mmCIF file of C-alpha atoms in Angstrom:
data_model
loop_
_atom_site.group_PDB
_atom_site.id
_atom_site.type_symbol
_atom_site.label_atom_id
_atom_site.label_comp_id
_atom_site.label_asym_id
_atom_site.label_seq_id
_atom_site.Cartn_x
_atom_site.Cartn_y
_atom_site.Cartn_z
ATOM 1 C CA MET A 1 22.478 -25.108 222.284
ATOM 2 C CA LEU A 2 21.492 -22.486 224.555
ATOM 3 C CA LEU A 3 24.302 -23.312 226.932
ATOM 4 C CA GLY A 4 27.074 -23.770 225.163
ATOM 5 C CA ILE A 5 26.068 -20.057 223.066
ATOM 6 C CA ILE A 6 26.070 -18.349 226.990
ATOM 7 C CA ALA A 7 29.326 -20.264 227.731
ATOM 8 C CA GLY A 8 30.875 -18.854 224.679
ATOM 9 C CA LEU A 9 29.772 -15.141 225.503
ATOM 10 C CA THR A 10 30.670 -15.156 229.006
ATOM 11 C CA THR A 11 34.101 -16.550 228.129
ATOM 12 C CA CYS A 12 34.135 -13.731 225.667
ATOM 13 C CA ALA A 13 33.039 -11.113 228.862
ATOM 14 C CA LEU A 14 35.714 -12.967 230.573
ATOM 15 C CA TRP A 15 38.173 -12.779 227.965
ATOM 16 C CA GLY A 16 37.658 -9.141 227.730
ATOM 17 C CA LEU A 17 38.710 -8.432 231.760
ATOM 18 C CA THR A 18 42.626 -9.091 230.252
ATOM 19 C CA PHE A 19 42.421 -5.743 228.858
ATOM 20 C CA VAL A 20 40.630 -3.921 231.656
ATOM 21 C CA ALA A 21 43.060 -5.437 234.343
ATOM 22 C CA PRO A 22 46.017 -3.450 233.827
ATOM 23 C CA ARG A 23 45.270 -0.365 233.924
ATOM 24 C CA ALA A 24 42.139 -0.830 236.845
ATOM 25 C CA VAL A 25 44.577 -1.616 239.156
ATOM 26 C CA ALA A 26 46.776 0.659 238.736
ATOM 27 C CA PRO A 27 49.366 1.709 240.885
ATOM 28 C CA PHE A 28 49.913 -1.967 240.984
ATOM 29 C CA THR A 29 52.390 -3.667 238.060
ATOM 30 C CA THR A 30 52.252 -5.977 235.229
ATOM 31 C CA TRP A 31 54.609 -7.974 237.320
ATOM 32 C CA ASP A 32 51.985 -7.771 240.537
ATOM 33 C CA LEU A 33 49.514 -8.367 238.573
ATOM 34 C CA THR A 34 50.779 -11.746 236.259
ATOM 35 C CA ILE A 35 52.220 -13.431 239.889
ATOM 36 C CA ALA A 36 48.575 -12.494 241.698
ATOM 37 C CA ARG A 37 46.756 -14.106 239.031
ATOM 38 C CA TYR A 38 47.926 -17.259 238.281
ATOM 39 C CA GLY A 39 49.297 -17.735 241.954
ATOM 40 C CA ILE A 40 45.733 -17.689 242.903
ATOM 41 C CA PHE A 41 44.566 -19.305 239.777
ATOM 42 C CA GLY A 42 47.738 -22.637 240.824
ATOM 43 C CA LEU A 43 46.526 -22.481 244.272
ATOM 44 C CA ALA A 44 42.771 -22.729 242.993
ATOM 45 C CA CYS A 45 43.833 -25.646 241.062
ATOM 46 C CA LEU A 46 45.894 -27.331 244.226
ATOM 47 C CA LEU A 47 42.659 -27.351 246.000
ATOM 48 C CA LEU A 48 40.384 -28.797 243.510
ATOM 49 C CA MET A 49 42.379 -31.927 243.297
ATOM 50 C CA ALA A 50 41.214 -32.894 246.566
ATOM 51 C CA ASP A 51 38.348 -34.275 244.469
ATOM 52 C CA ARG A 52 40.314 -37.281 242.584
ATOM 53 C CA ARG A 53 38.668 -35.900 238.951
ATOM 54 C CA PHE A 54 40.637 -33.214 238.765
ATOM 55 C CA ARG A 55 43.743 -35.114 239.790
ATOM 56 C CA PRO A 56 46.442 -35.835 236.969
ATOM 57 C CA ALA A 57 46.744 -39.367 237.397
ATOM 58 C CA GLY A 58 47.663 -41.999 234.741
ATOM 59 C CA ILE A 59 49.526 -39.274 232.322
ATOM 60 C CA ALA A 60 52.835 -39.693 231.498
ATOM 61 C CA ARG A 61 55.906 -38.018 233.145
ATOM 62 C CA SER A 62 56.631 -36.404 229.368
ATOM 63 C CA ARG A 63 52.973 -35.032 229.262
ATOM 64 C CA LEU A 64 52.652 -33.780 232.838
ATOM 65 C CA LEU A 65 56.139 -32.010 231.575
ATOM 66 C CA ILE A 66 54.015 -30.831 228.413
ATOM 67 C CA GLY A 67 51.085 -29.083 230.304
ATOM 68 C CA LEU A 68 53.484 -27.607 233.207
ATOM 69 C CA LEU A 69 55.349 -25.935 229.988
ATOM 70 C CA LEU A 70 52.361 -24.886 228.758
ATOM 71 C CA GLY A 71 50.432 -23.372 231.876
ATOM 72 C CA GLY A 72 53.827 -21.243 232.657
ATOM 73 C CA ALA A 73 54.800 -20.220 229.037
ATOM 74 C CA GLY A 74 51.417 -20.150 227.481
ATOM 75 C CA TYR A 75 49.613 -18.639 230.227
ATOM 76 C CA VAL A 76 51.904 -16.477 232.075
ATOM 77 C CA GLY A 77 53.548 -15.132 228.347
ATOM 78 C CA TYR A 78 50.273 -14.527 226.878
ATOM 79 C CA PHE A 79 49.256 -12.645 229.917
ATOM 80 C CA ILE A 80 52.157 -10.710 230.586
ATOM 81 C CA SER A 81 52.270 -9.628 227.001
ATOM 82 C CA VAL A 82 48.875 -8.320 227.421
ATOM 83 C CA ALA A 83 49.808 -6.056 230.015
ATOM 84 C CA PHE A 84 52.200 -4.610 228.948
ATOM 85 C CA ALA A 85 50.387 -4.113 225.548
ATOM 86 C CA VAL A 86 47.607 -2.195 227.287
ATOM 87 C CA GLN A 87 49.114 0.125 229.486
ATOM 88 C CA LEU A 88 51.756 0.984 225.984
ATOM 89 C CA ALA A 89 48.998 1.439 223.395
ATOM 90 C CA GLY A 90 45.871 1.728 225.939
ATOM 91 C CA ALA A 91 42.667 -0.709 225.582
ATOM 92 C CA ALA A 92 41.713 0.018 222.317
ATOM 93 C CA VAL A 93 44.645 -1.619 220.098
ATOM 94 C CA PRO A 94 45.323 -5.059 221.566
ATOM 95 C CA PRO A 95 42.127 -6.557 221.147
ATOM 96 C CA VAL A 96 41.845 -5.917 217.784
ATOM 97 C CA ILE A 97 45.381 -7.769 217.298
ATOM 98 C CA ILE A 98 45.077 -10.188 219.345
ATOM 99 C CA GLY A 99 41.567 -10.822 218.304
ATOM 100 C CA THR A 100 42.706 -11.861 214.900
ATOM 101 C CA MET A 101 43.664 -15.429 216.638
ATOM 102 C CA PRO A 102 40.585 -17.446 215.929
ATOM 103 C CA VAL A 103 41.205 -16.430 212.585
ATOM 104 C CA PHE A 104 44.927 -17.541 212.084
ATOM 105 C CA LEU A 105 44.384 -20.404 214.235
ATOM 106 C CA ALA A 106 41.143 -21.733 211.185
ATOM 107 C CA VAL A 107 43.702 -20.735 208.435
ATOM 108 C CA ILE A 108 46.595 -22.655 209.829
ATOM 109 C CA ALA A 109 43.887 -26.041 210.520
ATOM 110 C CA ASN A 110 42.771 -24.942 207.017
ATOM 111 C CA ALA A 111 46.229 -25.207 205.567
ATOM 112 C CA ARG A 112 47.248 -28.291 207.051
ATOM 113 C CA ASP A 113 43.366 -29.764 206.867
ATOM 114 C CA ARG A 114 41.626 -28.383 203.675
ATOM 115 C CA SER A 115 38.645 -28.260 205.315
ATOM 116 C CA ALA A 116 37.304 -24.806 202.967
ATOM 117 C CA PRO A 117 38.378 -23.923 199.635
ATOM 118 C CA TRP A 118 40.870 -20.656 200.157
ATOM 119 C CA LYS A 119 38.449 -19.028 197.560
ATOM 120 C CA ALA A 120 35.690 -18.355 200.118
ATOM 121 C CA LEU A 121 38.127 -17.360 202.543
ATOM 122 C CA ALA A 122 40.019 -14.772 200.682
ATOM 123 C CA LEU A 123 37.156 -11.554 201.095
ATOM 124 C CA PRO A 124 36.937 -12.327 204.718
ATOM 125 C CA LEU A 125 40.300 -12.501 205.842
ATOM 126 C CA ALA A 126 41.169 -9.336 203.213
ATOM 127 C CA LEU A 127 38.556 -7.424 205.353
ATOM 128 C CA ILE A 128 39.649 -8.560 208.728
ATOM 129 C CA ALA A 129 43.329 -7.668 208.010
ATOM 130 C CA ILE A 130 42.013 -4.140 206.317
ATOM 131 C CA GLY A 131 39.977 -3.634 209.387
ATOM 132 C CA VAL A 132 43.114 -4.140 212.110
ATOM 133 C CA ALA A 133 45.259 -1.888 210.053
ATOM 134 C CA ILE A 134 42.592 1.037 209.635
ATOM 135 C CA VAL A 135 42.351 0.593 213.609
ATOM 136 C CA ASN A 136 46.210 1.022 214.618
ATOM 137 C CA ALA A 137 46.539 3.295 211.642
ATOM 138 C CA ALA A 138 44.222 5.455 213.333
ATOM 139 C CA THR A 139 45.062 4.553 216.615
ATOM 140 C CA ILE A 140 48.968 5.971 215.859
ATOM 141 C CA SER A 141 47.747 8.818 213.376
ATOM 142 C CA THR A 142 46.052 11.409 216.360
ATOM 143 C CA ALA A 143 48.440 10.243 219.066
ATOM 144 C CA ASP A 144 50.789 12.770 220.480
ATOM 145 C CA VAL A 145 54.578 12.365 218.755
ATOM 146 C CA GLY A 146 55.734 11.758 222.136
ATOM 147 C CA ASP A 147 52.602 8.767 222.775
ATOM 148 C CA LYS A 148 53.492 7.299 219.210
ATOM 149 C CA SER A 149 56.840 5.063 220.052
ATOM 150 C CA SER A 150 54.647 3.688 222.996
ATOM 151 C CA ILE A 151 51.998 2.465 220.776
ATOM 152 C CA LEU A 152 54.481 1.187 218.484
ATOM 153 C CA LEU A 153 55.596 -0.924 221.461
ATOM 154 C CA GLY A 154 52.278 -2.014 222.340
ATOM 155 C CA VAL A 155 51.876 -3.154 219.186
ATOM 156 C CA LEU A 156 54.931 -5.315 219.316
ATOM 157 C CA ALA A 157 53.251 -7.250 222.480
ATOM 158 C CA SER A 158 49.956 -7.624 221.273
ATOM 159 C CA SER A 159 51.850 -9.442 218.547
ATOM 160 C CA ALA A 160 54.054 -11.173 220.781
ATOM 161 C CA ALA A 161 51.231 -12.334 222.875
ATOM 162 C CA LEU A 162 49.023 -12.913 219.941
ATOM 163 C CA ALA A 163 51.775 -16.026 218.609
ATOM 164 C CA ILE A 164 52.151 -16.635 222.238
ATOM 165 C CA TRP A 165 48.597 -18.050 222.255
ATOM 166 C CA ILE A 166 48.578 -19.830 218.420
ATOM 167 C CA ALA A 167 51.477 -21.454 219.557
ATOM 168 C CA TYR A 168 49.856 -23.014 222.418
ATOM 169 C CA GLY A 169 46.409 -23.263 221.063
ATOM 170 C CA LEU A 170 48.014 -25.343 218.791
ATOM 171 C CA ALA A 171 50.084 -27.576 220.822
ATOM 172 C CA ASN A 172 46.911 -27.456 223.547
ATOM 173 C CA ALA A 173 45.004 -28.807 220.388
ATOM 174 C CA ALA A 174 47.341 -31.454 219.509
ATOM 175 C CA VAL A 175 46.995 -33.273 222.445
ATOM 176 C CA MET A 176 43.431 -33.208 223.068
ATOM 177 C CA ARG A 177 43.601 -34.538 219.638
ATOM 178 C CA SER A 178 45.525 -37.714 220.431
ATOM 179 C CA ALA A 179 44.375 -41.138 220.916
ATOM 180 C CA ASP A 180 45.520 -40.950 224.711
ATOM 181 C CA ALA A 181 43.725 -37.434 225.563
ATOM 182 C CA PRO A 182 43.745 -36.138 228.954
ATOM 183 C CA ASP A 183 40.518 -35.162 230.740
ATOM 184 C CA GLY A 184 40.120 -31.671 230.486
ATOM 185 C CA LEU A 185 39.647 -31.376 234.241
ATOM 186 C CA GLN A 186 42.895 -33.144 234.823
ATOM 187 C CA TRP A 187 44.483 -31.315 231.909
ATOM 188 C CA THR A 188 43.291 -27.476 233.180
ATOM 189 C CA GLY A 189 44.404 -28.285 236.600
ATOM 190 C CA LEU A 190 47.671 -29.183 235.658
ATOM 191 C CA GLN A 191 48.330 -26.394 233.326
ATOM 192 C CA GLY A 192 46.917 -24.309 236.286
ATOM 193 C CA ILE A 193 49.751 -25.546 238.605
ATOM 194 C CA GLY A 194 52.337 -24.533 235.741
ATOM 195 C CA ALA A 195 51.268 -21.188 235.251
ATOM 196 C CA ALA A 196 51.627 -20.835 239.513
ATOM 197 C CA ILE A 197 55.495 -22.214 238.857
ATOM 198 C CA GLY A 198 56.004 -19.696 236.411
ATOM 199 C CA SER A 199 54.858 -16.726 237.720
ATOM 200 C CA LEU A 200 56.531 -17.681 241.112
ATOM 201 C CA LEU A 201 59.555 -17.480 238.882
ATOM 202 C CA LEU A 202 58.732 -13.739 238.036
ATOM 203 C CA LEU A 203 59.210 -12.886 241.864
ATOM 204 C CA PRO A 204 62.468 -11.736 241.513
#
């Protein structure tokens, strides 16, 4: 239990760097950061495949393609959207919007599985929605007139990132819940290669 909690906290801390990096690496662009990030990720996955545990052996060709697409479209599409959101709207708004992702996944999962009564979820979901609205309204109202359009574009980019990551989460969960689910290490490595391919397509 303790190890799981520490892993969860570490994951959140590392995830938070996503919203700091786009501003910390200036004058490098969003494209530079995305290509470097996922190029290194893919290279690391290839190097780890020297160990047989990381090799995607025995995975059907159709599922190999799904893994590559999840890595390319999910990781790269999500990060580009986040990076532009941070550059356009600052580092405060995007995490608030994208941070609702677990809530949306929970709602979708509950609509599908009906594991909890909607009455028990109504108040927490309403409070989250109000909180997101207040943060965004306060940020936009205190911004200069010239910055408001930039913030609104950042909100749109954040919403795009949220949609991409929700779609990724649902698709990835469907694969991992299947009877012939791939090994987690192999599946991660495969997606890493897909992310590297997706980032290389951005080079032009």
